[in-house]
Coordinates of C-alpha atoms in Angstrom, one line a residue:
Chain D
X120 CA 1.4 -25.1 23.5
X121 CA 3.4 -27.6 25.5
X122 CA 6.2 -28.3 23.0
X123 CA 6.5 -25.0 21.2
X124 CA 9.9 -24.1 20.1
X125 CA 11.5 -21.5 22.3
X126 CA 12.0 -18.7 19.9
X127 CA 13.9 -16.8 22.6
X128 CA 17.1 -18.7 22.3
X129 CA 16.6 -20.3 18.9
X130 CA 16.8 -17.0 17.1
X131 CA 19.9 -16.0 19.0
X132 CA 21.7 -19.2 18.1
X133 CA 20.7 -18.9 14.4
X134 CA 21.8 -15.2 14.4
X135 CA 25.2 -16.2 15.9
X136 CA 25.6 -18.9 13.3
X137 CA 24.7 -16.5 10.5
X138 CA 27.1 -13.9 11.7
X139 CA 30.0 -16.4 11.8
X140 CA 29.2 -17.6 8.2
X141 CA 28.8 -14.2 6.7
X142 CA 32.4 -13.3 6.0
X143 CA 33.0 -16.5 4.2
X144 CA 29.9 -16.3 2.0
X145 CA 29.8 -12.6 1.3
X146 CA 33.2 -11.0 2.0
X147 CA 32.5 -7.3 2.4
X148 CA 35.8 -6.3 0.7
X149 CA 34.7 -7.9 -2.5
X150 CA 31.3 -6.3 -2.4
X151 CA 33.0 -2.9 -1.6
X152 CA 35.3 -3.2 -4.6
X153 CA 32.5 -4.0 -6.9
X154 CA 30.4 -1.1 -5.6
X155 CA 33.3 1.3 -5.9
X156 CA 33.7 0.4 -9.5
X157 CA 30.1 1.1 -10.1
X158 CA 30.2 4.5 -8.2
X159 CA 33.2 5.7 -10.0
X160 CA 31.9 4.7 -13.4
X161 CA 28.6 6.4 -12.6
X162 CA 30.4 9.6 -11.6
X163 CA 32.5 9.6 -14.8
X164 CA 29.6 9.4 -17.2
X165 CA 30.4 12.0 -19.8
X166 CA 28.0 14.9 -20.2
X167 CA 27.5 14.1 -23.9
X168 CA 26.7 10.6 -23.2
X169 CA 24.0 11.8 -20.8
X170 CA 22.8 14.3 -23.4
X171 CA 22.6 11.5 -26.0
X172 CA 20.7 9.3 -23.6
X173 CA 18.3 12.1 -22.8
X174 CA 17.7 12.8 -26.5
X175 CA 17.2 9.1 -27.3
X176 CA 14.9 8.8 -24.3
X177 CA 12.9 11.9 -25.4
X178 CA 12.6 10.5 -29.0
X179 CA 11.4 7.1 -27.6
X180 CA 9.0 8.8 -25.2
X181 CA 7.6 10.9 -28.0
X182 CA 7.0 7.9 -30.2
X183 CA 5.4 6.1 -27.3
X184 CA 3.2 9.0 -26.5
X185 CA 2.0 9.2 -30.1
X186 CA 1.3 5.5 -30.0
X187 CA -0.6 5.9 -26.8
X188 CA -2.6 8.8 -28.1
X189 CA -4.0 6.9 -31.0
X190 CA -4.3 3.4 -29.5
X191 CA -7.8 2.6 -28.2
X192 CA -7.9 1.8 -24.5
X193 CA -7.8 -1.8 -23.6
X194 CA -9.9 -3.3 -20.9
X195 CA -10.3 -6.5 -18.9
X196 CA -13.2 -7.9 -16.9
X197 CA -13.5 -9.7 -13.7
X198 CA -16.5 -11.9 -12.6
X199 CA -18.5 -10.8 -15.6
X200 CA -20.0 -12.8 -18.4
X201 CA -18.9 -11.2 -21.7
X202 CA -21.0 -11.5 -24.8
X203 CA -20.1 -9.7 -28.1
X204 CA -23.3 -8.3 -29.7
X205 CA -22.7 -6.4 -33.0
X206 CA -19.9 -4.1 -32.4
X207 CA -20.5 -3.9 -28.6
X208 CA -19.6 -6.2 -25.7
X209 CA -22.4 -6.9 -23.3
X210 CA -21.1 -7.6 -19.8
X211 CA -23.4 -9.3 -17.2
X212 CA -22.8 -9.8 -13.6
X213 CA -24.6 -12.4 -11.6
X214 CA -24.8 -12.9 -7.8
X215 CA -21.7 -10.9 -7.1
X216 CA -20.2 -7.6 -8.2
X217 CA -18.0 -7.6 -11.3
X218 CA -15.4 -5.2 -12.5
X219 CA -14.0 -3.7 -15.7
X220 CA -10.5 -2.2 -15.7
X221 CA -9.4 0.0 -18.5
X222 CA -5.8 0.4 -19.5
X223 CA -5.8 4.1 -18.5
X224 CA -6.5 3.2 -14.9
X225 CA -10.3 4.0 -15.1
X226 CA -12.6 1.3 -13.8
X227 CA -16.2 0.3 -13.4
X228 CA -17.6 -1.7 -10.6
X229 CA -20.7 -3.4 -11.9
X230 CA -23.2 -4.2 -9.2
X231 CA -24.8 -7.7 -8.8
X232 CA -27.3 -8.7 -11.4
X233 CA -26.5 -5.8 -13.7
X234 CA -26.0 -5.5 -17.5
X235 CA -23.5 -3.1 -19.0
X236 CA -22.7 -2.6 -22.6
X237 CA -19.4 -1.3 -23.8
X238 CA -20.6 0.3 -27.0
X239 CA -17.3 1.7 -28.2
X240 CA -13.8 2.4 -27.0
X241 CA -11.3 5.0 -28.3
X242 CA -7.9 6.3 -27.1
X243 CA -9.5 8.7 -24.6
X244 CA -12.5 6.9 -23.2
X245 CA -15.5 4.8 -24.0
X246 CA -19.2 4.8 -24.5
X247 CA -20.8 2.7 -21.8
X248 CA -24.5 1.9 -21.6
X249 CA -26.1 0.7 -18.4
X250 CA -28.9 -1.5 -19.5
X251 CA -29.9 -2.6 -16.0
X252 CA -28.6 -2.4 -12.4
X253 CA -25.9 -0.3 -11.0
X254 CA -22.4 0.6 -11.6
X255 CA -19.7 2.7 -9.9
X256 CA -17.4 4.5 -12.3
X257 CA -14.0 5.9 -11.5
X258 CA -12.6 7.7 -14.5
X259 CA -9.1 9.0 -14.8
X260 CA -9.8 12.4 -16.1
X261 CA -7.6 14.2 -18.5
X262 CA -8.0 17.2 -20.8
X263 CA -8.8 14.7 -23.6
X264 CA -11.1 12.4 -21.7
X265 CA -14.1 11.2 -23.7
X266 CA -16.2 9.1 -21.4
X267 CA -20.0 8.9 -21.9
X268 CA -22.4 6.9 -19.9
X269 CA -25.9 6.1 -21.2
X270 CA -28.9 4.8 -19.3
X271 CA -32.3 4.7 -21.0
X272 CA -32.9 8.2 -22.4
X273 CA -30.3 9.8 -20.1
X274 CA -26.7 10.6 -20.9
X275 CA -24.0 11.3 -18.3
X276 CA -21.1 13.4 -19.6
X277 CA -18.0 13.2 -17.4
X278 CA -16.5 16.3 -16.1
X279 CA -15.1 14.8 -13.0
X280 CA -14.0 11.3 -12.1
X281 CA -16.2 9.2 -9.8
X282 CA -19.9 8.6 -9.6
X283 CA -22.5 5.9 -9.2
X284 CA -25.3 5.1 -11.5
X285 CA -28.3 2.8 -11.0
X286 CA -30.8 2.3 -13.8
X287 CA -34.2 0.7 -13.3
X288 CA -35.6 0.1 -16.8
X289 CA -39.0 -0.9 -15.4
X290 CA -39.9 2.6 -14.2
X291 CA -37.3 4.5 -16.2
X292 CA -35.6 5.7 -13.0
X293 CA -32.0 6.8 -12.9
X294 CA -30.2 7.3 -9.6
X295 CA -27.0 9.3 -9.8
X296 CA -24.6 9.9 -6.9
X297 CA -21.5 12.0 -7.6
X298 CA -18.6 11.0 -5.5
X299 CA -15.9 13.2 -7.0
X300 CA -15.7 16.0 -9.4
X301 CA -18.7 16.8 -11.6
X302 CA -20.9 15.4 -14.3
X303 CA -23.5 16.6 -16.6
X304 CA -26.7 14.6 -16.9
X305 CA -28.9 15.2 -19.9
X306 CA -31.8 13.5 -21.7
X307 CA -35.6 13.5 -21.6
X308 CA -35.4 17.3 -22.0
X309 CA -33.4 17.7 -18.9
X310 CA -29.9 19.0 -18.6
X311 CA -28.2 19.5 -15.3
X312 CA -24.7 19.7 -13.9
X313 CA -24.0 17.8 -10.6
X314 CA -21.1 18.1 -8.3
X315 CA -19.4 15.9 -5.7
X316 CA -21.7 15.0 -2.8
X317 CA -24.9 15.4 -4.8
X318 CA -27.5 12.8 -5.6
X319 CA -30.3 12.9 -8.0
X320 CA -33.2 10.7 -9.0
X321 CA -34.3 11.2 -12.5
X322 CA -37.4 9.7 -14.2
X323 CA -38.7 10.1 -17.7
X324 CA -42.5 9.7 -17.7
X325 CA -44.2 10.0 -21.1
X326 CA -41.3 12.1 -22.3
X327 CA -41.5 14.5 -19.3
X328 CA -38.6 14.7 -16.9
X329 CA -38.8 14.4 -13.1
X330 CA -35.7 15.3 -11.3
X331 CA -35.2 15.2 -7.5
X332 CA -31.8 16.7 -6.6
X333 CA -30.5 16.5 -3.1
X334 CA -27.7 18.9 -2.4
X335 CA -26.0 16.9 0.2
X336 CA -26.6 13.5 1.9
X337 CA -29.5 13.9 4.3
X338 CA -27.9 12.8 7.5
X339 CA -24.4 12.3 8.9
X340 CA -24.9 8.5 8.9
X341 CA -26.0 8.3 5.3
X342 CA -23.2 10.7 4.4
X343 CA -20.7 8.4 5.8
X344 CA -22.2 5.5 3.9
X345 CA -22.0 7.4 0.6
X346 CA -18.8 9.3 1.0
X347 CA -16.6 8.8 -2.0
X348 CA -13.3 6.9 -2.2
X349 CA -11.5 10.1 -3.1
X350 CA -13.5 12.8 -1.4
X351 CA -12.6 14.1 2.0
X352 CA -14.9 12.7 4.7
X353 CA -16.1 15.5 6.9
X354 CA -15.1 15.6 10.4
X355 CA -17.9 15.4 13.0
X356 CA -17.3 19.1 13.7
X357 CA -17.4 20.1 10.0
X358 CA -20.6 18.3 9.1
X359 CA -23.1 21.0 10.2
X360 CA -21.3 23.6 8.0
X361 CA -21.5 21.2 5.0
X362 CA -25.2 20.8 5.6
X363 CA -25.8 24.5 5.6
X364 CA -23.8 25.1 2.5
X365 CA -25.9 26.9 -0.1
X366 CA -24.1 26.4 -3.3
X367 CA -24.0 23.1 -5.2
X368 CA -20.2 22.8 -5.1
X369 CA -19.0 22.2 -1.6
X370 CA -15.5 23.0 -0.5
X371 CA -13.7 20.0 0.9
X372 CA -13.9 20.1 4.7
X373 CA -10.9 21.6 6.3
X374 CA -9.8 21.1 9.9
X375 CA -11.2 23.9 12.0
X376 CA -9.0 26.8 12.9
X377 CA -9.2 26.0 16.5
X378 CA -7.9 22.5 16.0
X379 CA -4.3 23.4 16.9
X380 CA -5.4 24.9 20.2
X381 CA -7.5 21.9 21.1
X382 CA -5.0 19.3 20.0
X383 CA -3.4 17.3 22.7
X384 CA 0.0 18.5 23.6
X385 CA 2.2 15.8 25.1
X386 CA 4.8 17.0 27.6
X387 CA 7.8 15.9 25.5
X388 CA 6.5 17.6 22.3
X389 CA 8.5 20.6 23.4
X390 CA 9.7 22.8 20.6
X391 CA 11.2 20.1 18.3
X392 CA 9.9 20.0 14.8
X393 CA 7.3 17.4 14.0
X394 CA 9.6 15.9 11.4
X395 CA 12.2 15.2 14.1
X396 CA 9.6 13.4 16.1
X397 CA 8.4 11.5 13.1
X398 CA 11.9 10.5 12.2
X399 CA 12.3 9.0 15.7
X400 CA 9.0 7.2 15.4
X401 CA 7.2 9.4 17.9
X402 CA 4.1 9.8 15.8
X403 CA 1.9 11.2 18.6
X404 CA 4.5 13.9 19.4
X405 CA 5.0 14.6 15.7
X406 CA 1.2 15.2 15.4
X407 CA 1.1 17.4 18.4
X408 CA 4.0 19.5 17.1
X409 CA 2.4 19.8 13.7
X410 CA -0.9 20.8 15.3
X411 CA 0.8 23.4 17.3
X412 CA 2.4 24.9 14.2
X413 CA -0.9 24.7 12.2
X414 CA -1.8 21.3 11.0
X415 CA -3.3 22.3 7.7
X416 CA -0.2 24.5 6.9
X417 CA 2.2 21.7 7.8
X418 CA 0.3 19.3 5.7
X419 CA 0.6 21.7 2.8
X420 CA 4.4 21.4 2.8
X421 CA 4.6 17.7 3.8
X422 CA 5.9 14.9 1.6
X423 CA 3.7 11.9 0.9
X424 CA 5.6 9.9 3.6
X425 CA 5.2 12.8 6.0
X426 CA 1.5 13.0 5.4
X427 CA 1.2 9.3 6.2
X428 CA 3.2 9.8 9.4
X429 CA 1.0 12.8 10.4
X430 CA -2.1 10.7 9.8
X431 CA -0.8 8.0 12.1
X432 CA 0.0 10.6 14.7
X433 CA -3.4 12.1 14.5
X434 CA -5.1 8.8 14.8
X435 CA -3.0 7.9 17.8
X436 CA -4.1 11.2 19.3
X437 CA -7.7 10.5 18.6
X438 CA -8.1 13.1 15.9
X439 CA -9.8 11.2 13.1
X440 CA -10.7 14.4 11.3
X441 CA -7.0 15.4 11.0
X442 CA -6.0 11.9 10.1
X443 CA -8.6 11.9 7.3
X444 CA -7.4 15.3 6.2
X445 CA -3.8 14.2 5.9
X446 CA -4.7 11.0 4.1
X447 CA -6.9 12.9 1.6
X448 CA -4.1 15.3 1.0
X449 CA -1.9 12.3 0.2
X450 CA -4.5 11.0 -2.2
X451 CA -4.9 14.3 -4.0
X452 CA -1.4 15.6 -4.0
X453 CA 0.4 12.4 -4.6
X454 CA -2.1 10.5 -6.8
X455 CA -0.8 7.5 -8.5
X456 CA 2.0 6.9 -5.9
X457 CA 2.3 4.0 -3.5
X458 CA 1.7 6.5 -0.7
X459 CA -1.7 7.4 -2.2
X460 CA -2.6 3.7 -2.3
X461 CA -1.5 3.3 1.3
X462 CA -3.7 6.3 2.2
X463 CA -6.7 4.6 0.6
X464 CA -6.1 1.6 2.8
X465 CA -5.8 3.7 5.9
X466 CA -9.0 5.6 5.0
X467 CA -10.7 2.2 4.8
X468 CA -9.4 1.4 8.2
X469 CA -10.8 4.6 9.6
X470 CA -14.1 4.1 7.9
X471 CA -14.3 0.5 9.2
X472 CA -12.9 0.9 12.7
X473 CA -13.7 4.4 13.7
X474 CA -16.9 5.3 11.9
X475 CA -18.4 2.0 11.2
X476 CA -19.1 3.3 7.7
X477 CA -19.0 0.0 5.8
X478 CA -19.8 1.5 2.4
X479 CA -16.9 3.9 2.6
X480 CA -14.6 1.2 3.9
X481 CA -15.5 -1.1 1.1
X482 CA -14.8 1.6 -1.5
X483 CA -11.5 2.5 0.0
X484 CA -10.3 -1.1 0.4
X485 CA -11.4 -1.8 -3.2
X486 CA -9.5 1.3 -4.3
X487 CA -6.4 0.1 -2.6
X488 CA -6.6 -3.4 -4.2
X489 CA -7.3 -1.8 -7.6
X490 CA -4.3 0.4 -7.3
X491 CA -1.9 -2.0 -5.6
X492 CA -3.1 -5.5 -6.3
X493 CA 0.2 -7.0 -5.1
X494 CA 0.8 -4.3 -2.5
X495 CA 2.0 -5.0 1.0
X496 CA -1.5 -4.3 2.4
X497 CA -3.4 -6.3 -0.2
X498 CA -3.9 -9.3 2.1
X499 CA -5.3 -7.1 4.9
X500 CA -7.5 -5.2 2.5
X501 CA -8.9 -8.4 0.9
X502 CA -9.6 -9.8 4.4
X503 CA -11.4 -6.7 5.5
X504 CA -13.6 -6.8 2.4
X505 CA -14.7 -10.3 3.4
X506 CA -15.6 -9.0 6.8
X507 CA -17.6 -6.1 5.3
X508 CA -19.5 -8.4 3.0
X509 CA -20.4 -10.5 5.9
X510 CA -21.5 -7.6 8.1
X511 CA -23.6 -6.2 5.3
X512 CA -25.2 -9.5 4.6
X513 CA -23.6 -9.9 1.1
X514 CA -23.0 -13.6 1.5
X515 CA -22.4 -14.4 -2.2
X516 CA -19.8 -11.7 -2.6
X517 CA -18.1 -12.8 0.7
X518 CA -17.8 -16.3 -0.6
X519 CA -16.3 -15.1 -3.9
X520 CA -13.8 -13.0 -2.0
X521 CA -13.1 -15.9 0.4
X522 CA -12.2 -18.2 -2.6
X523 CA -9.9 -15.5 -4.0
X524 CA -8.4 -14.9 -0.6
X525 CA -7.6 -18.6 0.1
X526 CA -6.0 -18.9 -3.4
X527 CA -3.6 -16.1 -2.7
X528 CA -3.1 -16.3 1.0
X529 CA -4.0 -19.8 2.3
X530 CA -2.3 -19.1 5.6
X531 CA -3.4 -15.5 6.0
X532 CA -5.1 -14.0 9.1
X533 CA -8.5 -14.2 7.4
X534 CA -8.0 -17.8 6.1
X535 CA -9.9 -19.4 8.9
X536 CA -12.8 -17.1 8.4
X537 CA -12.7 -17.7 4.6
X538 CA -12.7 -21.5 5.1
X539 CA -15.6 -21.3 7.5
X540 CA -17.5 -19.3 5.0
X541 CA -16.9 -21.9 2.3
X542 CA -18.0 -24.8 4.4
X543 CA -21.0 -26.6 2.9
Chain V
X149 CA 14.9 -12.1 25.0
X150 CA 12.1 -9.8 26.2
X151 CA 8.5 -9.7 25.6
X152 CA 7.0 -6.4 24.5
X153 CA 3.6 -5.0 25.3
X154 CA 2.0 -6.9 22.5
X155 CA 3.4 -10.2 23.7
X156 CA 5.9 -10.3 20.8
X157 CA 9.4 -11.7 21.5
X158 CA 12.2 -9.3 21.1
X159 CA 15.9 -10.1 21.3
X160 CA 17.6 -8.3 24.0
X161 CA 20.9 -8.4 25.9
X162 CA 22.4 -11.5 24.3
X163 CA 22.4 -9.9 20.9
X164 CA 22.5 -6.2 21.3
X165 CA 22.6 -4.3 18.0
X166 CA 26.3 -3.9 18.2
X167 CA 27.0 -3.5 14.6
X168 CA 24.3 -0.9 14.3
X169 CA 25.6 1.1 17.2
X170 CA 29.3 0.8 16.1
X171 CA 28.9 1.3 12.4
X172 CA 26.2 3.9 12.1
X173 CA 27.7 7.4 11.5
X174 CA 26.6 10.3 13.6
X175 CA 23.5 11.9 12.3
X176 CA 25.4 14.9 10.9
X177 CA 27.4 12.4 8.7
X178 CA 24.2 11.0 7.3
X179 CA 23.3 14.5 6.2
X180 CA 26.8 15.0 4.7
X181 CA 26.7 11.7 2.9
X182 CA 23.3 12.5 1.4
X183 CA 24.5 15.9 0.3
X184 CA 27.6 14.3 -1.3
X185 CA 25.4 11.7 -3.0
X186 CA 23.1 14.3 -4.4
X187 CA 26.2 16.1 -5.8
X188 CA 27.3 12.9 -7.5
X189 CA 30.4 12.5 -5.4
X190 CA 32.0 9.0 -5.4
X191 CA 33.4 9.5 -1.9
X192 CA 29.9 9.9 -0.6
X193 CA 28.9 6.6 -2.2
X194 CA 31.8 4.8 -0.6
X195 CA 31.2 6.5 2.8
X196 CA 27.6 5.3 2.7
X197 CA 28.8 1.8 1.9
X198 CA 31.4 1.8 4.6
X199 CA 28.9 3.1 7.2
X200 CA 26.0 0.8 6.4
X201 CA 27.2 -2.3 4.4
X202 CA 27.5 -4.5 7.5
X203 CA 24.0 -3.5 8.7
X204 CA 22.6 -4.1 5.2
X205 CA 24.3 -7.4 4.8
X206 CA 23.1 -8.5 8.2
X207 CA 19.5 -7.4 7.7
X208 CA 19.4 -9.2 4.3
X209 CA 20.7 -12.3 6.0
X210 CA 18.1 -12.2 8.7
X211 CA 15.4 -12.0 6.2
X212 CA 16.8 -14.5 3.7
X213 CA 19.2 -16.8 5.5
X214 CA 22.7 -17.2 4.3
X215 CA 22.1 -16.8 0.6
X216 CA 24.6 -17.6 -2.1
X217 CA 23.8 -14.4 -3.9
X218 CA 24.1 -12.2 -0.8
X219 CA 26.8 -10.0 -2.3
X220 CA 24.7 -9.4 -5.4
X221 CA 21.8 -8.4 -3.2
X222 CA 24.0 -6.2 -1.2
X223 CA 25.2 -4.5 -4.4
X224 CA 21.6 -4.1 -5.5
X225 CA 20.6 -2.3 -2.3
X226 CA 23.4 0.2 -2.6
X227 CA 22.9 0.7 -6.4
X228 CA 19.2 1.3 -5.8
X229 CA 20.1 3.8 -3.0
X230 CA 22.6 5.6 -5.2
X231 CA 20.1 5.9 -8.1
X232 CA 17.2 6.8 -6.0
X233 CA 18.8 9.2 -3.5
X234 CA 16.6 12.1 -4.8
X235 CA 13.7 10.4 -3.2
X236 CA 15.1 10.5 0.3
X237 CA 13.5 13.6 1.8
X238 CA 15.1 13.4 5.2
X239 CA 18.8 12.7 5.1
X240 CA 19.0 11.8 8.8
X241 CA 16.8 8.8 8.0
X242 CA 19.3 7.3 5.6
X243 CA 19.7 4.1 7.6
X244 CA 16.0 3.5 7.9
X245 CA 15.6 4.2 4.2
X246 CA 18.3 1.7 3.3
X247 CA 16.6 -0.9 5.4
X248 CA 13.4 -0.2 3.5
X249 CA 15.3 -0.9 0.3
X250 CA 16.6 -4.1 1.9
X251 CA 13.0 -5.2 2.5
X252 CA 12.2 -4.5 -1.2
X253 CA 15.2 -6.4 -2.5
X254 CA 14.6 -9.3 0.0
X255 CA 10.9 -9.5 -1.0
X256 CA 12.0 -9.9 -4.7
X257 CA 14.5 -12.5 -3.8
X258 CA 11.9 -14.5 -1.8
X259 CA 9.5 -14.5 -4.7
X260 CA 12.2 -15.6 -7.1
X261 CA 13.2 -18.4 -4.8
X262 CA 9.6 -19.6 -4.8
X263 CA 9.5 -19.7 -8.5
X264 CA 12.9 -21.4 -8.7
X265 CA 12.8 -24.2 -6.2
X266 CA 16.4 -25.2 -6.8
X267 CA 17.6 -22.1 -5.2
X268 CA 18.4 -23.3 -1.7
X269 CA 20.4 -22.0 1.2
X270 CA 24.1 -22.7 1.3
X271 CA 25.0 -26.1 2.5
X272 CA 27.2 -24.5 5.1
X273 CA 24.2 -23.7 7.2
X274 CA 23.7 -25.8 10.2
X275 CA 20.7 -28.0 10.3
X276 CA 19.2 -25.8 12.9
X277 CA 19.5 -22.7 10.8
X278 CA 18.4 -24.6 7.7
X279 CA 15.3 -25.9 9.6
X280 CA 14.5 -22.4 10.8
X281 CA 14.6 -21.0 7.3
X282 CA 12.6 -23.9 5.9
X283 CA 9.9 -22.9 8.3
X284 CA 10.4 -19.2 7.4
X285 CA 10.1 -20.2 3.7
X286 CA 6.6 -21.5 4.4
X287 CA 5.4 -18.2 5.8
X288 CA 3.9 -15.5 3.6
X289 CA 6.8 -13.2 2.4
X290 CA 5.4 -10.3 4.3
X291 CA 5.1 -12.3 7.5
X292 CA 8.5 -13.7 7.1
X293 CA 10.1 -10.3 6.6
X294 CA 8.4 -8.7 9.6
X295 CA 9.3 -11.7 11.8
X296 CA 12.9 -11.6 10.7
X297 CA 13.3 -7.9 11.2
X298 CA 11.6 -7.9 14.6
X299 CA 12.7 -11.1 16.2
X300 CA 16.0 -12.0 14.4
X301 CA 17.3 -8.5 13.8
X302 CA 15.7 -7.0 16.9
X303 CA 14.4 -3.9 15.2
X304 CA 11.9 -1.7 17.1
X305 CA 8.3 -2.0 15.9
X306 CA 8.4 1.5 14.5
X307 CA 11.5 0.6 12.4
X308 CA 9.8 -2.6 11.2
X309 CA 6.8 -0.6 10.2
X310 CA 8.8 2.1 8.4
X311 CA 10.9 -0.5 6.6
X312 CA 7.8 -2.4 5.4
X313 CA 5.8 0.7 4.6
X314 CA 3.0 -0.2 6.9
X315 CA 1.6 1.3 10.1
X316 CA 2.9 0.3 13.5
X317 CA -0.3 -1.5 14.3
X318 CA -0.2 -3.5 11.1
X319 CA 3.4 -4.4 11.8
X320 CA 2.5 -5.6 15.3
X321 CA -0.4 -7.7 14.0
X322 CA 1.8 -9.2 11.4
X323 CA 4.5 -10.1 13.9
X324 CA 2.1 -11.7 16.2
X325 CA 0.5 -13.7 13.4
X326 CA 3.9 -14.7 12.0
X327 CA 5.1 -15.9 15.4
X328 CA 2.1 -18.0 15.8
X329 CA 2.5 -19.5 12.4
X330 CA 6.2 -20.1 13.0
X331 CA 5.5 -22.0 16.2
X332 CA 2.8 -24.0 14.4
X333 CA 5.0 -25.0 11.4
X334 CA 8.1 -25.7 13.5
X335 CA 6.3 -28.6 15.1
X336 CA 6.9 -30.5 11.8
X337 CA 10.7 -29.9 11.8
X338 CA 12.5 -32.6 13.7
X339 CA 15.6 -30.5 14.1
X340 CA 13.7 -27.7 15.8
X341 CA 11.7 -30.2 17.9
X342 CA 14.8 -32.0 19.1
X343 CA 16.5 -28.8 19.8
X344 CA 13.5 -27.6 21.8
X345 CA 13.5 -30.8 23.8
X346 CA 17.2 -30.9 24.3
X347 CA 17.7 -27.3 25.2
X348 CA 20.2 -24.9 23.6
X349 CA 23.2 -26.7 21.9

């Protein structure tokens, strides 16, 4: 660029000017006096005032809780045609996926060309019927949850939180894939409990059930495509042991006991604690120190921020399995926090960049956007989703995403790709 | 100005982080301050202010320009710190944590400015600074913040990443993207063009 502005000296001059102007515009003494008043007032808050505030807060919270307990869940739809039929709402998706978001945080991703019927909604869940096509449900599970999914003669009772359903009415075939937790499938004289990682194909032929249950995904590659948004992804080393597991419920993969011994040990890791290294921004050293002390144990006592740091360090050290473990810990131990959402984004990056598992990556990026639609990584997640759609040949969805992207970030890093996609 | 391994421009010698070096307390004081804050001691609040107010004011200014409400924003940062001190797990990272709060406050201010177009920089700004911030105003808030922290304030990439709550690689990518956009948009600013052609004033 021949006439580009030399940032080198421009910023210095601007910074100098700013520094000269600051004391006139924002005299520090005035700000200090104001803050001092605040700090002193805060320290002088009488205990009875605090007690009264706590009591009033508790009363308000109680009323609010009661209200929440009886109020039916609300929901909103995206990219779905909504048609009220009797007391139900029929939701139809067309060429691209649609979504339903419930006020308790639960959500449905409705596959392309699918029809879903919200038959009833109460304070603790809903009755959802899949008339045709596929849906991915992520249900926020509580003790009082009452979610029921129906497809043909089958009924799926929610014990866990995340699963995928595909219903083909033509040959009465239901495909179920449980991503997290557990469900109970019944109907057509069949009743079976399924756990995370299991898939089943159920058919109902002349009232007789046919059920084909696979304990685990058949191969590492398909496992990576189907791995759930909130289920640990097995490390390459741990996959054989998963495949040989005999019980239906599989323990989440843990880093192997020998990991600490085989972890890289930078020269300057020394004997400093990993937290000191992390505080100084030396993530690789932080990871090496944590691995030396027992990575799994250290993750157990780490804060959400620490876990993200450890995941960064593990990634920099080439330990995708440990990074995944730390991020999954963030998701499970700090669910609902910003850190958990960040972990979802990072898991998407790992799936996309390290494992080439586009299905996983899509699920993680979508999870991030669902949890933090205005988050600091929303732009990157949205851009990656366009790339994934393109790589998987989902042109229609890519175009939809490209439109949304350009509306929100017309100058973003994926804007050029999005414009190209939308060219006639 | 130096160029780091990513090709990003970083301020060096001419503007060393003097205020940071001079005003930051020794690490053991950070720990003491945090302990005092957790105990509800007003002296700790004021020590925190005295130690970091200049840094905070400067970081806010780098991100926002010379803003008429700078003192209000400064107050907001310290009030948020005081009220949320329980969330700081590592007392020795007090300064980095405060910069994270600055980013949060600045982000809100940028969004408010976009909604309220009449909020402009103080007239006291030179045309050069005003033009620079006009260009920054046209960047996405996240790009603008990383660019200001990295290039104007001269923070390390790790510090930028920590302040913005993103990974180092994301921060690097954003800085590179923001620089490219800044150059592109600054072509349309006569003050910046003239300045570029005439050399440093």
